[in-house]
XYZ file of C-alpha atoms in Angstrom:
339
model
C 130.523 100.648 93.497
C 130.671 97.896 91.263
C 127.964 99.563 88.578
C 130.503 102.713 88.244
C 133.771 100.281 88.511
C 132.158 97.923 85.577
C 131.449 101.158 83.568
C 135.086 102.020 83.465
C 136.124 98.426 82.100
C 133.629 98.316 79.486
C 135.981 101.350 78.286
C 139.455 100.039 79.372
C 138.901 96.777 80.041
C 135.971 95.430 77.816
C 134.097 94.230 81.013
C 130.171 94.834 80.884
C 127.030 94.696 83.014
C 124.243 93.513 81.279
C 120.307 92.454 82.227
C 119.825 89.177 80.086
C 116.650 87.980 79.942
C 116.543 84.375 78.178
C 114.881 83.312 75.225
C 114.534 85.597 72.340
C 111.614 84.919 70.059
C 108.928 85.987 67.482
C 106.535 88.125 69.050
C 102.895 87.030 70.141
C 100.189 88.006 68.355
C 97.171 86.131 70.089
C 98.139 86.841 73.904
C 97.411 90.472 74.977
C 99.840 92.157 77.367
C 99.936 94.897 80.275
C 102.251 97.620 78.568
C 104.129 98.757 82.216
C 106.793 101.402 80.001
C 107.636 102.356 76.668
C 111.194 103.321 75.762
C 112.776 104.698 72.616
C 116.654 104.418 72.467
C 118.609 105.446 68.939
C 121.587 104.113 67.873
C 124.674 106.136 68.408
C 124.650 108.709 65.092
C 128.013 110.698 64.122
C 127.535 114.172 64.008
C 129.278 117.180 63.050
C 128.274 119.926 65.575
C 128.104 123.801 64.330
C 131.741 124.384 65.771
C 133.076 121.846 63.583
C 133.551 119.223 66.442
C 133.021 115.044 65.749
C 130.705 114.069 68.157
C 128.358 110.836 68.834
C 124.666 111.719 69.420
C 122.030 109.582 70.878
C 118.562 110.208 71.813
C 116.404 108.602 74.025
C 112.128 108.904 75.170
C 110.573 106.805 78.089
C 106.979 106.923 78.499
C 104.857 105.079 81.182
C 101.721 104.519 80.069
C 98.413 105.523 82.448
C 100.358 107.602 84.568
C 100.963 111.347 84.844
C 104.631 111.174 85.870
C 107.617 109.625 84.985
C 108.037 110.558 81.005
C 111.073 112.355 80.107
C 113.308 112.547 76.791
C 117.243 112.718 77.066
C 119.573 113.817 74.610
C 123.426 112.285 74.786
C 126.509 113.799 73.151
C 129.822 112.517 73.591
C 133.459 113.042 71.967
C 134.192 109.523 71.030
C 134.587 106.189 72.611
C 138.497 106.104 73.950
C 139.704 106.414 77.515
C 139.842 110.102 76.779
C 136.543 110.802 76.284
C 133.916 112.717 77.433
C 129.932 112.222 77.968
C 127.046 115.216 78.017
C 123.478 113.949 79.031
C 120.659 116.564 78.998
C 117.376 115.155 80.773
C 114.284 117.056 80.304
C 110.541 115.682 82.108
C 107.606 116.290 79.889
C 103.969 115.591 79.809
C 102.571 112.630 79.423
C 101.219 113.782 76.088
C 104.395 114.410 74.484
C 105.416 111.125 73.619
C 102.810 109.107 71.755
C 104.756 106.155 71.262
C 102.530 102.661 71.441
C 103.404 99.040 71.830
C 104.021 98.517 67.973
C 106.893 101.420 67.654
C 104.668 103.559 65.860
C 103.830 107.360 67.043
C 105.572 110.456 67.369
C 107.542 112.776 70.261
C 106.590 116.174 70.177
C 108.232 118.440 72.959
C 107.380 121.802 73.312
C 109.315 124.855 73.356
C 108.048 125.326 77.253
C 109.523 121.855 77.824
C 112.520 122.232 75.680
C 113.735 125.387 75.399
C 116.045 127.101 75.209
C 117.622 123.671 74.101
C 116.609 123.377 70.476
C 113.415 121.586 68.923
C 112.620 118.236 68.855
C 109.602 117.221 66.642
C 109.742 113.486 65.351
C 107.991 110.905 63.560
C 108.698 107.198 64.845
C 108.073 104.278 62.466
C 108.559 100.878 63.019
C 110.778 98.618 60.528
C 110.397 94.941 60.374
C 108.828 92.275 62.781
C 109.356 92.793 66.691
C 110.446 90.314 68.856
C 110.100 89.304 72.422
C 112.089 88.464 75.508
C 110.479 85.789 77.971
C 111.633 84.087 81.290
C 110.082 81.083 82.785
C 107.646 81.192 79.744
C 106.150 84.565 80.011
C 106.955 87.401 77.467
C 108.927 89.676 79.644
C 109.559 92.667 77.021
C 108.893 93.082 73.100
C 111.862 94.895 70.740
C 110.882 96.602 67.732
C 113.417 98.349 65.222
C 112.201 101.677 64.144
C 113.418 104.609 61.955
C 112.720 108.417 63.310
C 112.361 111.451 60.799
C 111.803 114.913 61.574
C 113.244 117.967 63.494
C 115.787 117.039 65.475
C 118.463 121.076 66.816
C 119.960 120.539 70.021
C 121.986 123.454 71.525
C 124.552 122.300 74.119
C 124.612 126.003 75.553
C 128.293 125.874 75.909
C 131.011 128.598 75.926
C 134.919 129.024 75.562
C 137.618 127.870 73.216
C 136.032 124.416 72.734
C 132.409 124.794 72.819
C 130.174 122.288 71.244
C 127.554 124.589 69.689
C 124.532 122.834 68.397
C 124.126 120.050 66.445
C 120.905 119.057 63.667
C 119.468 115.764 62.177
C 116.956 114.962 59.633
C 116.682 110.795 60.485
C 118.058 108.231 62.978
C 117.100 104.934 63.490
C 116.614 102.571 66.766
C 114.350 100.450 68.986
C 111.383 101.014 70.921
C 111.227 98.403 73.839
C 107.900 98.050 75.711
C 107.906 95.968 78.699
C 105.124 93.997 80.430
C 103.773 93.508 83.738
C 104.438 89.833 83.481
C 108.319 90.593 83.265
C 108.443 92.368 87.045
C 110.954 90.461 88.915
C 111.812 87.935 86.082
C 115.128 89.704 84.999
C 118.310 87.171 85.050
C 121.131 89.483 85.738
C 124.567 87.730 84.186
C 127.050 89.501 85.992
C 130.866 89.398 84.540
C 133.447 88.999 87.207
C 135.409 92.021 88.316
C 139.037 91.597 89.801
C 141.125 94.517 90.898
C 141.877 97.491 93.110
C 139.108 100.088 92.669
C 137.915 103.259 94.685
C 135.652 106.071 95.203
C 135.254 109.576 96.005
C 132.402 111.751 96.462
C 131.452 115.112 97.024
C 127.642 116.805 96.796
C 127.374 116.329 93.162
C 130.997 115.304 92.157
C 132.608 111.899 91.977
C 135.638 110.033 91.000
C 136.070 106.502 90.687
C 139.358 104.455 89.289
C 140.264 100.693 88.740
C 143.323 99.023 87.774
C 143.795 98.179 84.410
C 147.172 96.250 83.532
C 149.952 98.674 84.030
C 147.438 102.007 83.909
C 144.332 102.567 85.930
C 141.059 104.156 84.563
C 139.793 107.139 86.056
C 136.196 108.059 85.583
C 134.932 111.580 86.935
C 130.853 112.561 87.165
C 129.035 116.057 87.673
C 125.384 116.451 88.207
C 124.049 119.557 87.824
C 120.326 120.940 88.048
C 119.653 123.566 84.702
C 118.205 127.014 85.219
C 115.404 126.177 82.466
C 113.100 124.629 81.495
C 111.896 123.528 85.291
C 112.901 119.753 86.216
C 115.712 119.733 83.678
C 119.329 118.426 84.771
C 122.722 117.720 82.927
C 125.384 115.392 83.543
C 128.987 115.130 82.688
C 131.337 112.210 82.390
C 134.973 112.056 81.637
C 137.072 109.243 81.343
C 141.158 109.260 81.834
C 143.853 107.024 83.148
C 146.124 107.108 85.829
C 149.404 105.198 86.807
C 148.643 101.532 88.206
C 147.523 101.967 91.748
C 149.306 100.182 94.455
C 147.605 99.146 97.702
C 149.836 99.406 100.608
C 148.791 97.430 103.563
C 150.175 98.095 107.494
C 149.170 97.122 110.747
C 145.871 96.667 112.188
C 144.137 96.133 108.785
C 145.046 99.708 107.592
C 145.678 100.658 103.901
C 146.803 103.523 101.946
C 146.208 104.362 97.778
C 148.017 106.878 95.906
C 147.043 108.081 92.763
C 148.929 109.741 89.696
C 147.460 111.474 86.780
C 148.108 110.407 83.391
C 146.006 110.773 79.974
C 143.631 113.470 80.516
C 144.239 114.157 84.045
C 146.336 116.023 86.268
C 147.616 115.896 89.485
C 147.736 113.569 92.455
C 145.795 112.360 95.248
C 145.806 109.692 98.107
C 143.356 107.628 100.187
C 144.045 106.299 103.464
C 141.614 103.663 105.398
C 142.075 102.261 108.647
C 139.446 98.753 109.203
C 137.926 96.638 106.363
C 134.297 95.532 106.581
C 134.025 91.799 106.053
C 134.855 90.282 102.793
C 131.574 89.778 100.655
C 131.275 87.154 98.063
C 128.799 86.704 94.761
C 128.588 84.313 91.819
C 129.592 85.606 88.807
C 130.507 84.610 85.108
C 133.843 84.528 83.304
C 134.512 83.127 80.033
C 131.098 81.349 80.039
C 131.852 79.638 83.630
C 130.270 80.548 86.999
C 133.252 82.090 89.796
C 133.244 83.604 93.013
C 133.923 87.367 93.343
C 135.333 87.767 97.003
C 135.367 91.811 97.784
C 136.961 93.418 100.701
C 135.831 96.905 101.362
C 137.385 99.760 103.450
C 134.950 102.682 104.024
C 134.948 106.124 104.995
C 138.302 106.264 103.688
C 139.685 109.657 103.549
C 140.287 111.165 100.041
C 143.327 113.770 100.160
C 144.399 115.831 96.998
C 148.103 116.326 97.027
C 150.189 119.406 96.018
C 148.110 119.696 92.970
C 144.621 118.429 92.596
C 143.498 115.598 90.899
C 141.352 117.026 88.291
C 139.834 115.466 84.786
C 139.696 118.007 81.878
C 136.421 118.211 79.813
C 136.327 120.113 76.827
C 133.108 121.853 77.836
C 131.666 123.118 81.644
C 134.587 122.959 83.047
C 137.056 120.371 84.815
C 136.356 118.166 87.200
C 137.899 117.821 90.530
C 136.743 117.079 94.323
C 138.087 118.783 97.908
C 139.604 116.755 100.443
C 136.579 114.902 101.979
C 135.895 111.428 104.244
C 133.489 110.057 102.031
C 135.719 107.399 100.092
C 135.987 104.016 99.952
C 138.592 101.232 98.837
C 137.713 97.884 97.310
C 139.821 95.042 96.512
C 138.097 92.526 94.769
C 139.522 88.436 93.806
C 137.791 85.713 91.575
C 138.197 81.859 92.987
């Protein structure tokens, strides 16, 4: 629940959840390190699709050295960063030879058509820029970050249809970074968790999900959908969209029962309600707010019943259809307070 709530808050409230290993320094060159993973992450690049849509693109590639499984590439496209934006991620598992990157940030990413078709062509050369930096924990390096430039052939076809289809995008160059994680960093990550307060709710059905949270005079609404693609083998797509609702108001009744009404606003339509009878014991965790350590106390109502109104609560998307769920009992309400 916290992960999705913070994801919404990062767009509408400004909160973020980040792992923050301490100690940034120049990379040591005289100490051999065992690399457990190499990951390429590009910066967000503005692109105009073949159908005229202004989008943002990022590309990721993840490689596990000396392993036969776990490698993958992900193409992400979004329509913006506002509370009316939508995001789509296409993930493709690939053979270990596809991502040929070393710890210096140099190498190639050449995805064969058998592992990408019919979604385009990716054949890239990765070149390091400047000197790397390392992150350390308890005196031992945990990872190395190397800025890079990426050039080559990058054409991606969204395979979307309808009046708002996104078509395809093409790029010749990108920038980003390659992060190499060391074995010495396992179990040595310090999570600096921001405090979160307010009323949150979550409802799930199969591969669909809604999460809502208070945000001033409005509520934030996050919708998600996961889909297994028919080809290539093992490929998946995730669809996400942000919207707003009217402010969430939790009503309490006898015996610890609560109810919550959700009314759509921007980029959504319809209504829904959640009802629960009994809360679980409150849970407290340490968090940080304004540079100071605080305590966040959460009260949860599990197994809440989610019910749509006369007009089903729906979050709209330009491509792949709107996201909505049916009535179910797989829901949760959370109230978080900071002391």
